Short mmCIF file of C-alpha atoms in Angstrom, two decimals:
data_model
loop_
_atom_site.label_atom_id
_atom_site.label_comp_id
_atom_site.label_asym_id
_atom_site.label_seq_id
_atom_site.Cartn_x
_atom_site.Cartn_y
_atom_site.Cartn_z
CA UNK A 1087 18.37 24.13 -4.14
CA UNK A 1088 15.78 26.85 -4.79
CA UNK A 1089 13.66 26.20 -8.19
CA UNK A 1090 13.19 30.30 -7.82
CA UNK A 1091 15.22 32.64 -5.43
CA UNK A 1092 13.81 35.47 -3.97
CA UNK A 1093 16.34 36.34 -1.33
CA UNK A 1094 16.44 34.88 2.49
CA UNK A 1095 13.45 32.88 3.36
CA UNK A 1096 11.01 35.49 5.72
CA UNK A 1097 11.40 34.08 9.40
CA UNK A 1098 7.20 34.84 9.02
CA UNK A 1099 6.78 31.96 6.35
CA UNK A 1100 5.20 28.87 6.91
CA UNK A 1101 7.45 25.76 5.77
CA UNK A 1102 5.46 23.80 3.83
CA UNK A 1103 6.05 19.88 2.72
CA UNK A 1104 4.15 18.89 -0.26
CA UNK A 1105 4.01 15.12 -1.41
CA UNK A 1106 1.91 13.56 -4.10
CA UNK A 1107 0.37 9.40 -3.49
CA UNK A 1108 -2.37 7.44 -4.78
CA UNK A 1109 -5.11 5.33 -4.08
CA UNK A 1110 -6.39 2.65 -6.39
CA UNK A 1111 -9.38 -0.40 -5.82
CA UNK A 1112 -6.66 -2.89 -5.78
CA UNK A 1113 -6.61 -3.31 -1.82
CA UNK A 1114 -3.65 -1.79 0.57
CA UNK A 1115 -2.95 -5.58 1.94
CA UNK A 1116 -2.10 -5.22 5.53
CA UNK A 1117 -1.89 -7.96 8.43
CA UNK A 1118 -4.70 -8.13 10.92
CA UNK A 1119 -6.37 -9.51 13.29
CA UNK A 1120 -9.23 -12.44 13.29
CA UNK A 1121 -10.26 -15.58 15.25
CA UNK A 1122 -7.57 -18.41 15.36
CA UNK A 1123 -8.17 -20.79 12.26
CA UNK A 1124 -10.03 -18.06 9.88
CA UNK A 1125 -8.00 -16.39 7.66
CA UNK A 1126 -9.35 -13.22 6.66
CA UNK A 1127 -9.59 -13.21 2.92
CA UNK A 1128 -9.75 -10.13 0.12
CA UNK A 1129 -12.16 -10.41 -2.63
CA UNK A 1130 -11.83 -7.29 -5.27
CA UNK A 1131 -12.49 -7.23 -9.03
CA UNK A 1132 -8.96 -6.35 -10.07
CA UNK A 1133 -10.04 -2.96 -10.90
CA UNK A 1134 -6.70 -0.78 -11.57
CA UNK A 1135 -8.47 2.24 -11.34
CA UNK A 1136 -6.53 4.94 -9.47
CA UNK A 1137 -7.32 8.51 -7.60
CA UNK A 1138 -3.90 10.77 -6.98
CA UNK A 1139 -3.76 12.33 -3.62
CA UNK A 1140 -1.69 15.42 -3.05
CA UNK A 1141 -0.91 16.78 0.84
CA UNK A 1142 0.52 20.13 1.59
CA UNK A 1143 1.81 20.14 5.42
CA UNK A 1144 2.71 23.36 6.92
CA UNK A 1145 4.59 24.45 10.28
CA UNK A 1146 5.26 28.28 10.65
CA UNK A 1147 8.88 29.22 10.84
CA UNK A 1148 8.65 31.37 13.85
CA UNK A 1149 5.39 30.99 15.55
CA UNK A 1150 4.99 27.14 16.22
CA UNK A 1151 1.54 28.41 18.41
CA UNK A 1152 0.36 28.68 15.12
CA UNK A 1153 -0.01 24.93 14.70
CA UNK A 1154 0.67 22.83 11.83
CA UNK A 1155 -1.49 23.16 8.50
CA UNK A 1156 -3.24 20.50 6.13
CA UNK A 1157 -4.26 20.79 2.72
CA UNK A 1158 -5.53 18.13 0.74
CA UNK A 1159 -6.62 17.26 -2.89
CA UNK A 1160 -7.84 13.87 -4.26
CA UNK A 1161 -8.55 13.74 -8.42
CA UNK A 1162 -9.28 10.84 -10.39
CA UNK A 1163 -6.05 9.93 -12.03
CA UNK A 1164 -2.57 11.28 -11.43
CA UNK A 1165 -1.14 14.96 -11.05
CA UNK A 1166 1.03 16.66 -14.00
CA UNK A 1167 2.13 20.02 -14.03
CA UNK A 1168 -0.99 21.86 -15.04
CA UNK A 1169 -2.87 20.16 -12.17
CA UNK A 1170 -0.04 20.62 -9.75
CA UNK A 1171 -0.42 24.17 -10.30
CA UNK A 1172 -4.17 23.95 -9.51
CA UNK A 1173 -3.20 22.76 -6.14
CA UNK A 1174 -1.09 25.23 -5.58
CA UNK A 1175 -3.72 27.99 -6.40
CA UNK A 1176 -5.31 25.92 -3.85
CA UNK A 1177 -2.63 26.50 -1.51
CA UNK A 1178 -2.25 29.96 -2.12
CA UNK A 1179 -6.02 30.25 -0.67
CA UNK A 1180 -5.75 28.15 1.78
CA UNK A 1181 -2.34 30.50 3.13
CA UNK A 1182 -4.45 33.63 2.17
CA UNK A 1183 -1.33 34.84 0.45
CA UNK A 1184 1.23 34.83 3.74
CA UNK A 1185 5.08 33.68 2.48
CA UNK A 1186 5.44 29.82 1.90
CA UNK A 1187 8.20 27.74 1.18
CA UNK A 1188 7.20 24.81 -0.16
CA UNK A 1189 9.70 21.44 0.02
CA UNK A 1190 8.96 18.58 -2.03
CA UNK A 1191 10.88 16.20 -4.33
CA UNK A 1192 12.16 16.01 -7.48
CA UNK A 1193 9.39 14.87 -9.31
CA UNK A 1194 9.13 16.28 -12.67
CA UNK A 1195 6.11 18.21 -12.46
CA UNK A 1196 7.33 19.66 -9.35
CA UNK A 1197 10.44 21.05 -11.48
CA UNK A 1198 9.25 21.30 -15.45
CA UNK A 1199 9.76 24.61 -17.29
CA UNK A 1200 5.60 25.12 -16.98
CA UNK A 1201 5.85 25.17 -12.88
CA UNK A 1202 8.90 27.26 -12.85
CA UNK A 1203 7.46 29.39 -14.86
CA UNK A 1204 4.26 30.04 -12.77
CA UNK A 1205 6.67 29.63 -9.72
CA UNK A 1206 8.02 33.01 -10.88
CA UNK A 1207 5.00 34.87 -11.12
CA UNK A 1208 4.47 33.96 -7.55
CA UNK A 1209 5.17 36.72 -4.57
CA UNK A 1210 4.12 34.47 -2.30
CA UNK A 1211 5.96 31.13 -2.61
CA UNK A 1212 9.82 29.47 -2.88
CA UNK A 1213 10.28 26.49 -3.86
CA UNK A 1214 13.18 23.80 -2.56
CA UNK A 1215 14.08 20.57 -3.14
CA UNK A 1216 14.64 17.79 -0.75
CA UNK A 1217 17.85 15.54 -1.73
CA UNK A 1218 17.36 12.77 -3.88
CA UNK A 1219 16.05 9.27 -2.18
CA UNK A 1220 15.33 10.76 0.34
CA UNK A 1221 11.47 10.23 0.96
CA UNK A 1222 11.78 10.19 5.06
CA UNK A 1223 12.79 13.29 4.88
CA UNK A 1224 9.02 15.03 3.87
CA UNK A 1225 6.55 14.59 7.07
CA UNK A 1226 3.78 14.20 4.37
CA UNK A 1227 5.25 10.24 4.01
CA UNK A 1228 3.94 10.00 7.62
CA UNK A 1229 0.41 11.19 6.85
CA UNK A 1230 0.41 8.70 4.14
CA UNK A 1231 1.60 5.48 6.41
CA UNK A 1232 -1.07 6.80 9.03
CA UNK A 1233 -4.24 6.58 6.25
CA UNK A 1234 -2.54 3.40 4.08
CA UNK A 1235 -2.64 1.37 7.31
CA UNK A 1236 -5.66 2.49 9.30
CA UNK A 1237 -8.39 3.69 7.00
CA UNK A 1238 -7.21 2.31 3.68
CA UNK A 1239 -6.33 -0.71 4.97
CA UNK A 1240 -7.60 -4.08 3.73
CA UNK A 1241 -10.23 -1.99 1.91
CA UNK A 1242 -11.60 -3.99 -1.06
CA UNK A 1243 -14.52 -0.88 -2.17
CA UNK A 1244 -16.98 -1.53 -5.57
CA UNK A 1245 -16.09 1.97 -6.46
CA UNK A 1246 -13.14 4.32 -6.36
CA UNK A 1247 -15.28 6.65 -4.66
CA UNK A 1248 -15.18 4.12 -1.32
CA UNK A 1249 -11.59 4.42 -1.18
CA UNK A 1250 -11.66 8.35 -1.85
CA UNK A 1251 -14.03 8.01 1.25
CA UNK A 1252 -11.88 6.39 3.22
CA UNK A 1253 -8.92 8.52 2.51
CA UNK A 1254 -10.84 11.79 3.25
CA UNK A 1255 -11.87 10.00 7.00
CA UNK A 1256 -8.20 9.58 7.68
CA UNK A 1257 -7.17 13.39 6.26
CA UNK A 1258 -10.04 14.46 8.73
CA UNK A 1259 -8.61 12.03 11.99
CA UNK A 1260 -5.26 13.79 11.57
CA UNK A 1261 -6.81 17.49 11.28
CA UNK A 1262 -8.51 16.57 14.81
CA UNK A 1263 -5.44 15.23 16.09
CA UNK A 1264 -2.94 17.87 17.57
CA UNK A 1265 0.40 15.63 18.28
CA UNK A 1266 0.24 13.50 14.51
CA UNK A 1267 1.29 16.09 12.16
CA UNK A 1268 4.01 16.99 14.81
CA UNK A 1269 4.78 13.69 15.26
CA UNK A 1270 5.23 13.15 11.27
CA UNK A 1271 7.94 15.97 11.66
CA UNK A 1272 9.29 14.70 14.74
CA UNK A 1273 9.57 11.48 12.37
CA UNK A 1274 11.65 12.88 9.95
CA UNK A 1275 14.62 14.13 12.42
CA UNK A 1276 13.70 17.73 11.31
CA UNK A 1277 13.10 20.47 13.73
CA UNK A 1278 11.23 23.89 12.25
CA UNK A 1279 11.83 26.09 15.27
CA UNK A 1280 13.18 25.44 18.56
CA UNK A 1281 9.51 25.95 20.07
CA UNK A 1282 8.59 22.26 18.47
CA UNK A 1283 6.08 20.44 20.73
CA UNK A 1284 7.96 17.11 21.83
CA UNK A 1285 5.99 14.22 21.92
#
């Protein structure tokens, strides 16, 4: 369901899936490999500090030559609706004002009075809602699987800044990649156009 409705979505708009995650100095514990008999062991100060990662994937509705679009923004903390909004100034940017339809889920900040509000002002954008529980449905999950278990993985850092780092790496190994962020959309069962690469 549309948060704002501004008629039939332009076949020139890019579909956009927008997800928020997080990082934190507690390590991403995943198995591994290491001679037989030594067991690789974690050590970490039990530091709960936390930086919120938000991803905006794109694919264009009718022109799939176009390839698919990342955006990315890491803060210390977590996202509410007033930095939510700063993202999506971002995003506006970053699309240099062409028609986007963003798709995301039903967080609160993603749907409180403030954002719909701004959301109105907005010639540019639409907003929709993926259905509830329904996380494998947003490509953007992929993206986060492919940094949690590659460069976030097992990474016990002194500062949140080391896992920021590392996070930023892995947003930078799928912009050089051309099949993942298809593959993340392949993932999800969804199809943009019927011009989507196969892998």
């Amino acid at each position: 369901m549309a948060a704002h409705q501004k008629g039939a979505v332009n076949k020139r708009a890019w579909i956009v899936f927008f997800d928020e995650s997080g990082v934190s100095l507690l390590p991403q514990v995943r198995r591994t490999y290491a001679p037989r008999g030594r067991t690789p062991i974690l050590r970490h100060r039990l530091n709960w500090q936390r930086a919120g990662m938000a991803a905006a994937l794109g694919y264009h509705a009718a022109d799939s030559g176009r390839g698919p679009r990342l955006c990315f923004h890491l803060k210390p903390g977590s996202y509410d609706t007033t930095s939510l909004i700063e993202v999506l100034e971002q995003i506006k940017i970053f699309y240099a004002g062409e028609p986007v339809v963003l798709v995301g889920d039903g967080l609160s900040a993603h749907w409180s009075w403030g954002m719909r509000a701004w959301v109105a002002r907005q010639d540019w954008l639409i907003l929709e809602r993926l259905p509830a529980y329904a996380p494998e449905l947003n490509p953007v999950e992929g993206l986060w699987s492919a940094i949690k278990t590659r460069e976030v993985a097992n990474l016990a850092g002194d500062h949140l800044a080391d896992v920021a780092d590392a996070a930023e790496r892995g947003i930078r190994r799928v912009c050089s990649s051309e099949q993942l962020p298809w593959s993340f959309l392949t993932h999800t069962g969804l199809t943009i156009s019927s011009q989507t690469p196969q892998n």
